[in-house]
Structures are given as C-alpha cells and as structure tokens.
C-alpha cells in the first residue's frame, strides 16, 4: 500500500531545527545558550543556565560527582520555540575533560554553532569537536564571542579558522571596534551599522542603525575614546568584501564553509541578530542514511535511533532513559514500533520531553525532535526503532579513546556484581572495551575519550553495584581501526609499544602509545588505512536513492 507523506508531518519537520553548540571551555557557550533561551522565552532570568552547573546535583544522584567537581558530566536537550520554529538545542558538557557522550550527541544534530573566544581563537577542544562535525559533514556556523574584550584582530581569526580547520570562513557581520573601542556591529553585505548604548549590567542596547557610508565619528558614544574606529572598520569591511570568500549555501551545507558572526554573549550585543541569521542558515531535518537507502524526514512512517542512554536521571526511580532522535514520520505516545535489532514489537508508553534535568510526558514528536524513553529495556546505543518495513540506521561511530586502563574489583566477594555492572556500563556506552586477542586470559582493557569517564564509571560501580575498584593506567594514547585499501593485502608490522586488540564488536583495532607511532605505522603501510573512527562507510549508502514512501 502506498502512503502519501502526511502534510502535518511535512509541515512539522520543516519547522524544526536541531543543533548543538561546540566550544572550548570558557569561550562562552553557557552564556550564549542562556541568551538564546531568553529569546525563546524558556528562561526568564539571567543566570538560569549558568546556575545549572551547580544546581544539577540537586536533581540527580550520580550527579553528586558533578556537585563535587562543580561541572556537568553529561549532555542534555533544551527545546524551545522561536518565531514559529521548534528549536532543539543539544547541550553538551563544557569542561576540560569531555567524554564520548559529547561526540555522540553531535550525531543527532543537523547543524552546530562553534563558539570562539576572540582573544584565544581556535582552541584544542573546539578543534576536536569540529573534526567530529566534519566527519559527518555537519554544517557549522561560527560565533566569535567576547568582542567587548580586548582580543585578536577579527581578520586574524578568519585566517586561523581557514588554516587550522581547513574550511572557508565567510564573515556575515563585522565588529565596529573591539575591546574598549567596541561600539556596534556592521551587518554584511547590507552594510547597515547597528550602534548601541550601554544599559544596566553592562548590557548593550541597540539605539541607532545607519548605513556604513553615513557613519560619522560623533555617532560613536563616547566618541573621544574610539578615535579612528569608524574609518578602520570601513577599510576592513571593504577588504573583507573584496578579498573574502563569498557565502555559498551548498558549500556551507557540505561542511566546506562556515559563516562567521561577531558578537558579545555576555553584553547581549549581536546575539539576536545572530540567532535570526543562524536560523536562516540552519537546515531543517534532512534524510538519514540507513541500510536500505535514505529516509527523508517527511516519510510518513515514524523512525528514529538511540544516540544516548543515561542512567539515574531521576534518582528516586533509578531509571534509565534512552534518547531517541526522531528521523521521520510522527511519533505518538502509546504507539507500537519495531525494535529492529531484536525484532520485537514495543509499545512506547513512557515517552518524555527532556528540558535539561526536567522532563514531562511527550505525546507527539516529529523529525528533529528528541524523545526520552524511560526504562526502555534492552535498548542499546545506535538501535533503530521504526514503523513499517524494517531497516537500520547506520551505526553510531566509535571514536578513538585517549585514556586506557584496567579496572579491578578490590573486593573478591563482589566480582560477579563488578562484572555485571561493567557489562551494563559498556552496553550503555559509558566506556569502551578492548581485549588482547593474543593473551588467553587477558583482563579487558577499558578505554575512554576523557579521563572523567573513568571517574563516572568507578563512581557508578560503587554507588549502583556496591563495588569498589582499583585502576591501573596503561600507556596507550589512541586507537586506530585498520582497513585495507582496495586490492591490497598487507601484513601489519607494529611498533614494539603498540598492541593489536579486538574492540567490543570483535573488530580489529591497534592501540598506540603516541600519535607519532600511529603516523609512522601508517606511512610504513601504504596499503592500509588507519581509521580514527570505527564506522560503516556511508559513501555507498549516500549514493543510493531515497526510500520510496511505501
Ligand atoms: P563556557 O560555557 O563556554 O565554559 O563559558 P561561559 O559561558 O561559562 O563563560 C565563561 C566566562 O566568560 C564567564 O565569566 C562569562 O561571564 C564570560 N563571558 C561569556 N561571554 C562573554 C562576553 O561576550 N564578553 C565577556 N567580557 N565575557 C564573556 P566568569 O567570570 O568565568 O563567570 P561569571 O562570574 O561571569 O559567571
């Protein structure tokens, strides 16, 4: 039977925008998030999101660890409405030691905002997170923050984005002075200048908009402290217009070009303009690759995949929540879906809309939305649920860990609980496991993207399974998954410090003690590609036709 795409499904998918914000800690991600939520009416007091960093421990008990450290460990969802659009902001933790959870959350996003500090440019974690976006060709919009503070030259930041990240950077606006000289924002290419005056709490309030050619120094208040700003800005804007890359939407959507905005999240200058322009750029939910082709967002049958499983979101119930990214169709509470991996039919009764640490019953959802399914039984990361003909979305990639260790249970009487707890945490994706295939009874090697993941796992083993552990760090620094390049067969000769292992899906992997060793090994074996990420190739899937709506 042919099913027409339902106009409600089409309309609702078209008004959704699902995006994440990536940045190095302290660049201003929390401040910008808070300002975006203020515009969306989801928070009405400044500091509400910032307070989240310390308040979360009150609502989640394994988050006690968060309270002790004063950080947020796991990602969450912040849905809000803005001018008729339903926005789903995927909020990732912003501290120095992030985890694989952050990477996986990006797999559910359609677009990312990259926040950069004007004084610091591209920092280490920004670069790592950008690489994950690039892997999935997630388009990135850049917000250069803190222009109200002395920083680097805006032109230098554009050049750094291009040099370090290898994408074209196209300025969409330009700061009228920076630091103490910051007086407003010039919109490109209309060349309208938005000037501000200082309001309470240091906020900048727009007071006048004029075309750049008619800008005269005495419009800049106070004019005396900003000599030459108007002239210098005109020269820079001219330079950017003549020498900069023109904006090209298809290159942006392919992840080859980033539109760049300047502003100040703290003083709230340029943020609303940024949000409006961002929403013009951010695509609505698109088609998702699966083993049968591509599933368009407006396909009438419901489908989605699990990108995150979180235990103990609510300590009173000791529950687990599977986060589903809806990819097509219409979700209704109580509907029956197929859990493709097990072949079982499931009735989805306990569905929630998550907002930070709060949640409420969710009766309906469309492509782009995130559903929190409580106590979902045997769900695993990457599982597909769907209506109609069964298919599987491509598996979530496994990212190279940077920390490796062996965990041992210190109480021999609790070995069974330890093994059960660890197996559960591995299944949840809290930590990766490798086994040394050469040793008959080798202990599993545990591995994580961030050191903090080990703290979380040990904390949960202790609080949920009552097992204390000891940790022995191993010298490995990265994993690579070897793939033979077509038509070649090579035996790999490893550096003495490297180890051949099997990952948790029985795939072959190599652990290296340094990046240099991995690069050397790759140079010595031109017939083998050493992949930083374990994933099914999407190339073939991408070339196929969309799945017909039947
Ligand atoms: P993060 O989530 O990326 O880690 O950064 P966050 O927003 O927490 O901001 C880090 C610091 O930078 C905060 O200061 C924040 O107030 C400041 N900040 C953010 N945006 C701007 C901006 O546009 N201009 C200026 N001048 N500062 C900005 P803090 O002193 O660490 O915290 P707080 O005492 O302000 O809460």
Coordinates of C-alpha atoms and ligand atoms in Angstrom, one line a residue:
X1 CA 0.0 0.0 0.0
X2 CA 1.4 3.4 -0.9
X3 CA 1.3 6.1 1.8
X4 CA 1.3 9.7 0.9
X5 CA 3.6 11.9 3.0
X6 CA 1.3 13.5 5.5
X7 CA 1.1 17.3 5.3
X8 CA 1.3 17.6 9.1
X9 CA 4.5 15.5 9.1
X10 CA 5.9 17.7 6.3
X11 CA 5.0 21.0 8.0
X12 CA 6.2 20.0 11.4
X13 CA 9.5 18.6 10.2
X14 CA 10.1 21.8 8.2
X15 CA 9.7 24.0 11.3
X16 CA 12.2 22.1 13.4
X17 CA 15.9 23.0 13.8
X18 CA 18.1 20.6 15.8
X19 CA 21.6 21.9 16.6
X20 CA 24.4 21.7 19.1
X21 CA 26.9 24.3 20.4
X22 CA 30.5 23.4 20.4
X23 CA 33.4 25.3 22.1
X24 CA 36.4 25.1 24.3
X25 CA 35.5 25.7 28.0
X26 CA 35.2 29.3 28.8
X27 CA 34.6 30.5 25.3
X28 CA 31.0 31.5 26.3
X29 CA 28.8 28.5 25.4
X30 CA 26.8 28.7 28.6
X31 CA 26.3 32.4 28.3
X32 CA 25.3 32.2 24.6
X33 CA 22.9 29.3 25.4
X34 CA 21.3 31.3 28.1
X35 CA 20.8 34.3 25.8
X36 CA 19.2 32.0 23.1
X37 CA 16.8 30.6 25.7
X38 CA 15.9 34.0 26.9
X39 CA 14.9 34.9 23.3
X40 CA 12.9 31.6 23.2
X41 CA 11.2 32.5 26.5
X42 CA 12.4 29.3 28.1
X43 CA 14.3 31.1 30.9
X44 CA 13.4 34.5 32.1
X45 CA 16.3 35.2 34.5
X46 CA 19.9 35.7 33.6
X47 CA 21.9 33.1 35.3
X48 CA 19.3 30.3 35.0
X49 CA 21.5 28.2 32.7
X50 CA 24.7 29.1 34.5
X51 CA 23.1 28.1 37.7
X52 CA 22.5 24.7 36.1
X53 CA 26.2 23.9 36.5
X54 CA 25.8 23.8 40.3
X55 CA 22.1 23.1 40.7
X56 CA 22.0 19.8 38.8
X57 CA 23.4 17.8 41.6
X58 CA 20.2 18.5 43.5
X59 CA 18.1 16.6 41.0
X60 CA 20.3 13.6 40.1
X61 CA 22.2 11.5 42.5
X62 CA 25.1 10.1 40.4
X63 CA 25.5 13.7 39.5
X64 CA 26.8 14.0 43.0
X65 CA 30.1 13.7 41.2
X66 CA 29.1 16.8 39.3
X67 CA 28.5 18.6 42.5
X68 CA 31.8 17.6 43.9
X69 CA 33.6 18.7 40.8
X70 CA 31.4 21.7 40.0
X71 CA 31.0 20.6 36.5
X72 CA 28.3 19.0 34.3
X73 CA 29.2 15.5 33.1
X74 CA 26.6 14.6 30.6
X75 CA 24.8 16.3 27.7
X76 CA 21.1 17.2 27.7
X77 CA 18.4 18.7 25.4
X78 CA 17.0 22.2 25.6
X79 CA 13.9 22.5 23.4
X80 CA 12.4 26.0 22.8
X81 CA 10.2 27.8 20.4
X82 CA 11.3 30.9 18.5
X83 CA 9.2 32.8 15.9
X84 CA 7.1 29.7 14.9
X85 CA 10.1 27.4 14.8
X86 CA 10.7 24.5 17.2
X87 CA 14.4 24.6 18.2
X88 CA 16.1 21.6 19.8
X89 CA 19.4 22.7 21.3
X90 CA 21.6 19.7 22.2
X91 CA 23.6 20.9 25.1
X92 CA 27.0 19.3 25.6
X93 CA 29.1 19.5 28.8
X94 CA 31.6 22.3 28.8
X95 CA 34.6 21.4 30.8
X96 CA 38.1 20.4 30.0
X97 CA 37.6 16.7 30.3
X98 CA 34.8 15.8 28.0
X99 CA 33.5 12.3 27.0
X100 CA 32.3 10.3 24.1
X101 CA 28.8 11.3 25.1
X102 CA 29.6 14.8 23.7
X103 CA 30.8 13.3 20.4
X104 CA 27.7 11.0 20.1
X105 CA 25.3 13.9 20.8
X106 CA 26.7 15.6 17.7
X107 CA 25.4 12.7 15.7
X108 CA 21.9 13.8 16.5
X109 CA 22.4 17.4 15.4
X110 CA 21.7 18.9 11.9
X111 CA 24.0 21.8 12.5
X112 CA 26.5 23.2 15.0
X113 CA 27.3 26.6 16.4
X114 CA 31.0 26.9 17.0
X115 CA 31.8 29.5 19.7
X116 CA 35.3 31.0 19.6
X117 CA 36.8 33.5 22.1
X118 CA 38.1 36.5 20.2
X119 CA 41.2 36.5 22.4
X120 CA 42.0 32.8 22.1
X121 CA 40.9 31.8 18.6
X122 CA 40.6 28.0 17.8
X123 CA 41.4 26.1 21.0
X124 CA 42.1 22.4 21.4
X125 CA 38.6 21.2 22.2
X126 CA 37.0 23.4 19.6
X127 CA 39.2 21.7 17.0
X128 CA 38.4 18.2 18.3
X129 CA 34.7 18.8 18.2
X130 CA 34.9 20.5 14.8
X131 CA 36.6 17.3 13.5
X132 CA 33.6 15.2 14.7
X133 CA 31.2 17.6 12.9
X134 CA 33.4 17.4 9.8
X135 CA 33.3 13.6 9.9
X136 CA 29.5 13.7 9.5
X137 CA 29.6 16.8 7.3
X138 CA 27.5 18.7 9.8
X139 CA 27.4 22.3 8.7
X140 CA 29.0 24.7 11.2
X141 CA 28.1 28.4 11.9
X142 CA 30.7 30.3 13.9
X143 CA 30.1 32.9 16.6
X144 CA 33.2 34.8 17.6
X145 CA 32.4 35.9 21.2
X146 CA 33.7 38.4 23.6
X147 CA 34.3 41.2 21.1
X148 CA 33.7 43.6 24.0
X149 CA 37.0 42.5 25.5
X150 CA 40.5 43.2 24.1
X151 CA 41.3 40.3 21.7
X152 CA 42.9 39.4 18.5
X153 CA 42.2 41.1 15.1
X154 CA 39.0 39.8 13.5
X155 CA 40.8 39.2 10.2
X156 CA 43.4 37.1 12.1
X157 CA 40.5 34.9 13.5
X158 CA 39.1 34.3 10.0
X159 CA 42.5 33.3 8.7
X160 CA 43.0 31.0 11.7
X161 CA 39.7 29.2 11.1
X162 CA 40.7 28.6 7.5
X163 CA 44.3 27.5 8.3
X164 CA 43.5 25.2 11.3
X165 CA 40.2 23.8 10.3
X166 CA 40.6 23.7 6.6
X167 CA 37.3 25.3 5.7
X168 CA 36.5 28.7 4.1
X169 CA 35.3 31.3 6.6
X170 CA 32.9 34.0 5.4
X171 CA 32.2 37.0 7.6
X172 CA 28.5 37.8 7.9
X173 CA 28.9 40.8 10.2
X174 CA 31.9 42.8 11.4
X175 CA 32.5 44.4 14.8
X176 CA 32.7 48.2 14.9
X177 CA 35.8 48.2 17.1
X178 CA 36.7 45.6 19.7
X179 CA 37.5 45.7 23.4
X180 CA 37.2 49.2 24.8
X181 CA 36.5 50.5 21.3
X182 CA 33.6 48.1 20.7
X183 CA 30.7 50.3 19.5
X184 CA 28.5 48.1 17.4
X185 CA 28.1 45.6 14.6
X186 CA 28.1 46.1 10.8
X187 CA 25.8 43.7 9.0
X188 CA 27.3 42.4 5.8
X189 CA 26.5 42.6 3.0
X190 CA 23.8 45.3 3.6
X191 CA 26.5 47.4 5.4
X192 CA 24.0 48.6 8.0
X193 CA 25.7 49.6 11.2
X194 CA 23.9 48.8 14.5
X195 CA 25.2 51.0 17.2
X196 CA 24.4 50.5 20.9
X197 CA 24.4 52.4 24.1
X198 CA 25.3 50.9 27.4
X199 CA 22.4 49.7 29.6
X200 CA 22.2 48.3 33.1
X201 CA 24.5 45.4 34.0
X202 CA 26.9 46.2 31.1
X203 CA 24.3 45.2 28.5
X204 CA 24.4 46.9 25.1
X205 CA 21.1 48.2 24.0
X206 CA 20.7 49.0 20.2
X207 CA 20.0 52.7 19.8
X208 CA 20.6 53.6 16.2
X209 CA 21.1 51.9 12.8
X210 CA 22.8 53.7 10.0
X211 CA 24.3 52.8 6.6
X212 CA 28.1 52.4 7.0
X213 CA 28.9 55.2 4.5
X214 CA 27.0 57.7 6.6
X215 CA 28.6 56.7 9.8
X216 CA 30.4 59.7 11.3
X217 CA 32.7 59.5 14.4
X218 CA 30.4 61.6 16.6
X219 CA 27.7 59.0 16.4
X220 CA 30.0 56.7 18.4
X221 CA 29.3 57.4 22.1
X222 CA 31.5 58.3 23.8
X223 CA 33.3 59.4 20.7
X224 CA 36.6 60.5 22.2
X225 CA 37.6 57.0 23.4
X226 CA 37.3 55.5 20.0
X227 CA 39.4 57.6 17.5
X228 CA 39.6 56.2 14.0
X229 CA 37.2 53.2 14.7
X230 CA 34.7 54.2 12.0
X231 CA 37.4 54.7 9.3
X232 CA 39.3 51.5 10.3
X233 CA 36.0 49.4 10.2
X234 CA 35.2 50.8 6.8
X235 CA 38.6 49.8 5.5
X236 CA 38.2 46.3 7.0
X237 CA 34.7 45.8 5.7
X238 CA 35.9 46.8 2.2
X239 CA 38.8 44.3 2.4
X240 CA 36.6 41.5 3.6
X241 CA 34.1 42.3 0.8
X242 CA 36.8 42.3 -1.9
X243 CA 39.1 39.5 -0.7
X244 CA 36.9 37.3 1.4
X245 CA 35.1 34.1 0.2
X246 CA 31.6 34.8 -0.9
X247 CA 28.9 32.9 1.0
X248 CA 27.8 29.7 -0.8
X249 CA 24.9 27.8 0.8
X250 CA 25.8 24.5 -0.9
X251 CA 29.4 24.7 0.4
X252 CA 28.0 25.5 3.9
X253 CA 25.7 22.5 3.8
X254 CA 28.5 20.3 2.7
X255 CA 30.6 21.5 5.6
X256 CA 33.2 23.2 3.4
X257 CA 32.4 26.8 4.5
X258 CA 31.4 28.4 7.8
X259 CA 29.5 31.8 8.0
X260 CA 31.2 33.8 10.8
X261 CA 29.4 36.2 13.1
X262 CA 31.0 38.5 15.7
X263 CA 29.2 39.5 19.0
X264 CA 29.2 39.5 22.7
X265 CA 27.0 37.0 24.5
X266 CA 27.6 38.5 27.9
X267 CA 26.6 42.0 27.0
X268 CA 24.0 40.5 24.6
X269 CA 25.1 42.5 21.7
X270 CA 24.7 40.9 18.2
X271 CA 23.1 37.8 19.7
X272 CA 19.5 38.3 18.5
X273 CA 20.8 39.2 15.0
X274 CA 23.0 36.1 15.2
X275 CA 20.0 33.9 16.2
X276 CA 17.9 35.1 13.3
X277 CA 20.7 34.7 10.8
X278 CA 21.6 31.3 12.3
X279 CA 18.0 30.1 11.8
X280 CA 18.2 31.1 8.1
X281 CA 21.3 29.0 7.7
X282 CA 20.5 26.0 10.0
X283 CA 18.8 23.3 7.8
X284 CA 15.6 21.6 8.8
X285 CA 15.8 17.8 9.4
X286 CA 17.2 16.1 6.3
X287 CA 17.3 12.5 5.1
X288 CA 19.1 9.9 7.2
X289 CA 21.3 7.1 5.7
X290 CA 20.2 3.5 6.5
X291 CA 20.9 0.0 5.2
X292 CA 18.1 0.4 2.6
X293 CA 18.9 3.9 1.3
X294 CA 17.9 7.2 2.8
X295 CA 14.9 8.0 4.9
X296 CA 13.6 11.5 4.3
X297 CA 12.2 13.5 7.3
X298 CA 8.8 13.7 5.7
X299 CA 8.5 9.9 5.3
X300 CA 5.1 9.1 6.8
X301 CA 6.4 6.2 8.9
X302 CA 7.9 7.0 12.3
X303 CA 11.6 6.2 12.7
X304 CA 14.5 7.1 15.0
X305 CA 17.7 6.0 16.5
X306 CA 19.1 5.9 20.0
X307 CA 22.1 8.2 20.4
X308 CA 22.4 8.3 24.2
X309 CA 21.5 6.2 27.2
X310 CA 21.5 7.8 30.6
X311 CA 21.1 6.1 33.9
X312 CA 19.6 7.6 37.0
X313 CA 18.4 10.9 35.5
X314 CA 15.9 10.7 38.3
X315 CA 17.4 9.3 41.5
X316 CA 14.0 8.5 43.1
X317 CA 13.3 5.9 40.4
X318 CA 16.8 4.6 39.5
X319 CA 15.7 4.6 35.9
X320 CA 17.4 4.6 32.5
X321 CA 16.5 7.0 29.8
X322 CA 17.2 6.3 26.1
X323 CA 17.4 9.4 24.0
X324 CA 15.8 8.9 20.6
X325 CA 16.5 11.3 17.7
X326 CA 13.3 11.2 15.6
X327 CA 14.3 10.9 11.9
X328 CA 10.9 10.7 10.1
X329 CA 7.2 10.5 10.5
X330 CA 5.1 11.2 13.5
X331 CA 5.6 9.8 17.0
X332 CA 2.5 9.3 19.2
X333 CA 2.7 8.1 22.8
X334 CA 1.4 4.5 23.1
X335 CA 2.3 3.7 19.5
X336 CA 3.8 0.3 18.7
X337 CA 7.1 0.3 16.9
X338 CA 9.6 -2.3 15.8
X339 CA 12.9 -2.6 17.7
X340 CA 14.9 -3.7 14.7
X341 CA 17.9 -5.3 16.4
X342 CA 15.7 -7.7 18.5
X343 CA 12.8 -7.9 16.0
X344 CA 10.4 -7.2 18.9
X345 CA 7.4 -5.0 18.8
X346 CA 7.4 -2.4 21.5
X347 CA 4.7 -0.1 22.8
X348 CA 6.2 3.3 23.6
X349 CA 4.3 4.4 26.7
X350 CA 6.8 6.3 28.9
X351 CA 7.9 9.0 26.5
X352 CA 9.3 12.3 27.8
X353 CA 10.3 15.7 26.6
X354 CA 13.5 16.5 28.4
X355 CA 14.5 20.0 29.2
X356 CA 17.8 20.0 31.0
X357 CA 17.2 17.8 34.0
X358 CA 13.5 18.3 33.9
X359 CA 11.1 16.1 32.0
X360 CA 7.4 16.0 31.1
X361 CA 5.3 13.5 29.2
X362 CA 5.7 13.8 25.4
X363 CA 2.6 12.8 23.4
X364 CA 3.8 13.7 20.0
X365 CA 7.0 14.3 18.2
X366 CA 8.3 14.8 14.6
X367 CA 11.6 14.6 12.7
X368 CA 14.3 16.6 14.5
X369 CA 12.8 16.1 18.0
X370 CA 14.4 14.2 20.8
X371 CA 12.3 11.8 22.9
X372 CA 13.4 10.5 26.3
X373 CA 12.2 6.9 26.6
X374 CA 12.1 5.8 30.2
X375 CA 13.2 2.2 31.1
X376 CA 13.5 1.2 27.6
X377 CA 14.6 -2.4 28.4
X378 CA 17.1 -3.8 26.0
X379 CA 17.9 -0.7 24.0
X380 CA 21.5 -0.1 23.1
X381 CA 23.3 2.8 21.5
X382 CA 22.7 3.1 17.8
X383 CA 19.5 1.0 17.8
X384 CA 16.8 1.8 15.3
X385 CA 13.1 1.9 16.1
X386 CA 10.6 2.2 13.2
X387 CA 7.1 1.6 11.8
X388 CA 6.5 -0.3 8.5
X389 CA 9.3 -2.2 6.7
X390 CA 12.3 -2.8 9.0
X391 CA 15.6 -1.1 8.3
X392 CA 18.6 0.1 10.4
X393 CA 20.1 3.5 10.5
X394 CA 23.9 3.4 10.1
X395 CA 25.7 2.5 13.4
X396 CA 27.0 5.3 15.6
X397 CA 30.7 5.7 15.1
X398 CA 33.1 4.6 17.8
X399 CA 35.6 7.3 18.5
X400 CA 39.3 6.8 19.3
X401 CA 39.8 6.8 23.1
X402 CA 42.7 8.7 24.6
X403 CA 42.7 7.1 28.1
X404 CA 43.3 3.3 28.6
X405 CA 43.2 1.4 31.9
X406 CA 42.4 -1.9 33.6
X407 CA 39.8 -1.8 36.4
X408 CA 40.0 -4.4 39.2
X409 CA 37.4 -5.1 41.8
X410 CA 39.1 -4.7 45.2
X411 CA 36.5 -7.0 47.0
X412 CA 36.8 -10.6 45.7
X413 CA 33.4 -11.4 47.1
X414 CA 31.8 -8.9 44.7
X415 CA 33.4 -10.0 41.5
X416 CA 30.1 -11.0 40.0
X417 CA 28.4 -7.7 40.7
X418 CA 31.5 -6.0 39.3
X419 CA 31.3 -8.0 36.0
X420 CA 27.6 -7.3 35.7
X421 CA 27.9 -3.6 36.4
X422 CA 30.8 -3.2 34.0
X423 CA 29.0 -5.1 31.2
X424 CA 26.0 -2.8 31.7
X425 CA 28.1 0.3 31.6
X426 CA 29.8 -0.8 28.4
X427 CA 26.5 -1.6 26.8
X428 CA 25.3 1.9 27.8
X429 CA 28.3 3.4 26.0
X430 CA 29.8 4.8 29.3
X431 CA 33.2 3.3 28.4
X432 CA 34.7 1.2 25.6
X433 CA 36.3 -2.2 25.9
X434 CA 39.1 -3.8 24.1
X435 CA 40.5 -7.3 24.5
X436 CA 44.0 -8.5 23.9
X437 CA 43.5 -11.3 21.4
X438 CA 47.0 -12.8 21.9
X439 CA 46.7 -13.5 25.6
X440 CA 44.4 -16.3 26.6
X441 CA 43.0 -14.9 29.9
X442 CA 43.8 -11.2 29.5
X443 CA 41.8 -8.7 31.5
X444 CA 39.7 -6.4 29.4
X445 CA 41.3 -3.0 28.5
X446 CA 38.8 -0.2 29.2
X447 CA 39.1 3.0 27.2
X448 CA 37.6 6.4 27.2
X449 CA 37.8 9.7 25.3
X450 CA 38.1 11.6 28.5
X451 CA 39.7 10.7 31.9
X452 CA 36.5 11.8 33.6
X453 CA 34.6 8.9 32.0
X454 CA 36.7 6.6 34.3
X455 CA 35.6 8.6 37.3
X456 CA 32.0 8.3 36.3
X457 CA 32.3 4.5 35.7
X458 CA 34.0 4.0 39.0
X459 CA 31.6 6.2 40.8
X460 CA 28.6 4.3 39.3
X461 CA 30.1 0.9 40.1
X462 CA 30.4 2.0 43.7
X463 CA 27.0 3.6 44.1
X464 CA 24.9 1.4 41.9
X465 CA 26.7 -2.0 42.2
X466 CA 28.4 -1.5 45.5
X467 CA 31.8 -2.5 44.1
X468 CA 35.0 -0.6 44.8
X469 CA 37.7 -0.6 42.1
X470 CA 41.4 0.0 41.7
X471 CA 42.7 1.5 38.5
X472 CA 45.9 0.6 36.6
X473 CA 46.6 3.1 33.8
X474 CA 48.0 1.8 30.6
X475 CA 50.4 3.7 28.4
X476 CA 48.2 3.8 25.2
X477 CA 47.1 7.2 23.9
X478 CA 45.0 6.3 20.9
X479 CA 43.2 3.5 19.0
X480 CA 43.2 3.1 15.2
X481 CA 41.0 0.7 13.2
X482 CA 42.9 -0.8 10.3
X483 CA 41.2 -1.0 6.9
X484 CA 42.9 -2.5 3.9
X485 CA 42.8 -0.2 0.9
X486 CA 41.1 -1.9 -2.1
X487 CA 43.1 -4.5 -3.9
X488 CA 46.0 -4.6 -1.4
X489 CA 46.8 -7.1 1.3
X490 CA 49.5 -6.3 3.8
X491 CA 50.7 -7.8 7.0
X492 CA 51.0 -5.1 9.6
X493 CA 54.3 -4.7 11.4
X494 CA 53.7 -2.8 14.6
X495 CA 56.0 -0.7 16.7
X496 CA 57.0 -2.6 19.8
X497 CA 54.9 -0.5 22.1
X498 CA 51.7 -0.9 20.1
X499 CA 49.2 -3.7 20.7
X500 CA 46.7 -5.5 18.4
X501 CA 43.4 -5.9 20.1
X502 CA 39.7 -6.6 19.4
X503 CA 37.1 -4.0 20.1
X504 CA 33.8 -4.7 21.7
X505 CA 32.2 -5.6 18.3
X506 CA 35.1 -8.0 17.6
X507 CA 36.6 -5.6 15.1
X508 CA 40.4 -5.5 14.8
X509 CA 42.0 -2.4 16.4
X510 CA 45.5 -1.2 17.2
X511 CA 46.4 0.7 20.4
X512 CA 49.4 3.1 20.1
X513 CA 51.3 4.9 22.8
X514 CA 51.7 8.0 20.6
X515 CA 50.3 9.8 17.6
X516 CA 53.8 9.7 16.1
X517 CA 53.8 5.9 16.3
X518 CA 50.4 5.7 14.6
X519 CA 51.5 8.1 11.8
X520 CA 54.8 6.2 11.4
X521 CA 52.9 2.9 11.1
X522 CA 50.5 4.4 8.6
X523 CA 53.5 5.7 6.4
X524 CA 55.1 2.2 6.6
X525 CA 51.9 0.5 5.4
X526 CA 50.5 2.5 2.4
X527 CA 48.1 -0.4 1.6
X528 CA 46.3 0.1 4.9
X529 CA 44.3 3.0 6.2
X530 CA 44.4 3.5 10.0
X531 CA 41.0 5.0 10.8
X532 CA 40.5 7.3 13.7
X533 CA 36.9 6.3 14.0
X534 CA 35.2 3.0 13.6
X535 CA 32.2 3.4 11.4
X536 CA 30.4 1.8 8.5
X537 CA 31.2 3.7 5.3
X538 CA 28.3 6.0 4.4
X539 CA 29.7 6.5 0.9
X540 CA 27.7 3.7 -0.8
X541 CA 24.6 4.5 1.2
X542 CA 24.7 8.1 0.3
X543 CA 24.8 7.4 -3.4
X544 CA 21.5 5.4 -3.3
X545 CA 18.1 6.8 -4.0
X546 CA 15.7 7.9 -1.2
X547 CA 13.5 5.1 0.0
X548 CA 10.1 5.3 -1.7
X549 CA 7.3 6.2 0.7
X550 CA 5.5 2.9 0.9
Ligands
LIG1 P1 31.6 28.0 28.7 O1 30.1 27.6 28.9 O2 32.0 28.0 27.3 O3 32.5 27.4 29.6 O4 31.7 29.6 29.1 P2 30.7 30.6 30.0 O5 29.5 30.9 29.2 O6 30.6 30.0 31.3 O7 31.7 31.9 30.0 C1 33.0 31.8 30.6 C2 33.3 33.2 31.1 O8 33.3 34.1 30.0 C3 32.3 33.7 32.1 O9 33.0 34.5 33.1 C4 31.4 34.6 31.3 O10 30.7 35.6 32.0 C5 32.4 35.2 30.3 N1 31.8 35.6 29.1 C6 31.0 34.9 28.2 N2 30.6 35.7 27.2 C7 31.3 36.9 27.3 C8 31.3 38.1 26.5 O11 30.7 38.2 25.5 N3 32.1 39.1 27.0 C9 32.8 39.0 28.1 N4 33.5 40.0 28.5 N5 32.8 37.9 28.9 C10 32.0 36.8 28.5 P3 33.3 34.0 34.5 O12 34.0 35.2 35.2 O13 34.1 32.8 34.4 O14 32.0 33.6 35.1 P4 30.8 34.6 35.7 O15 31.4 35.0 37.0 O16 30.6 35.7 34.7 O17 29.6 33.7 35.8

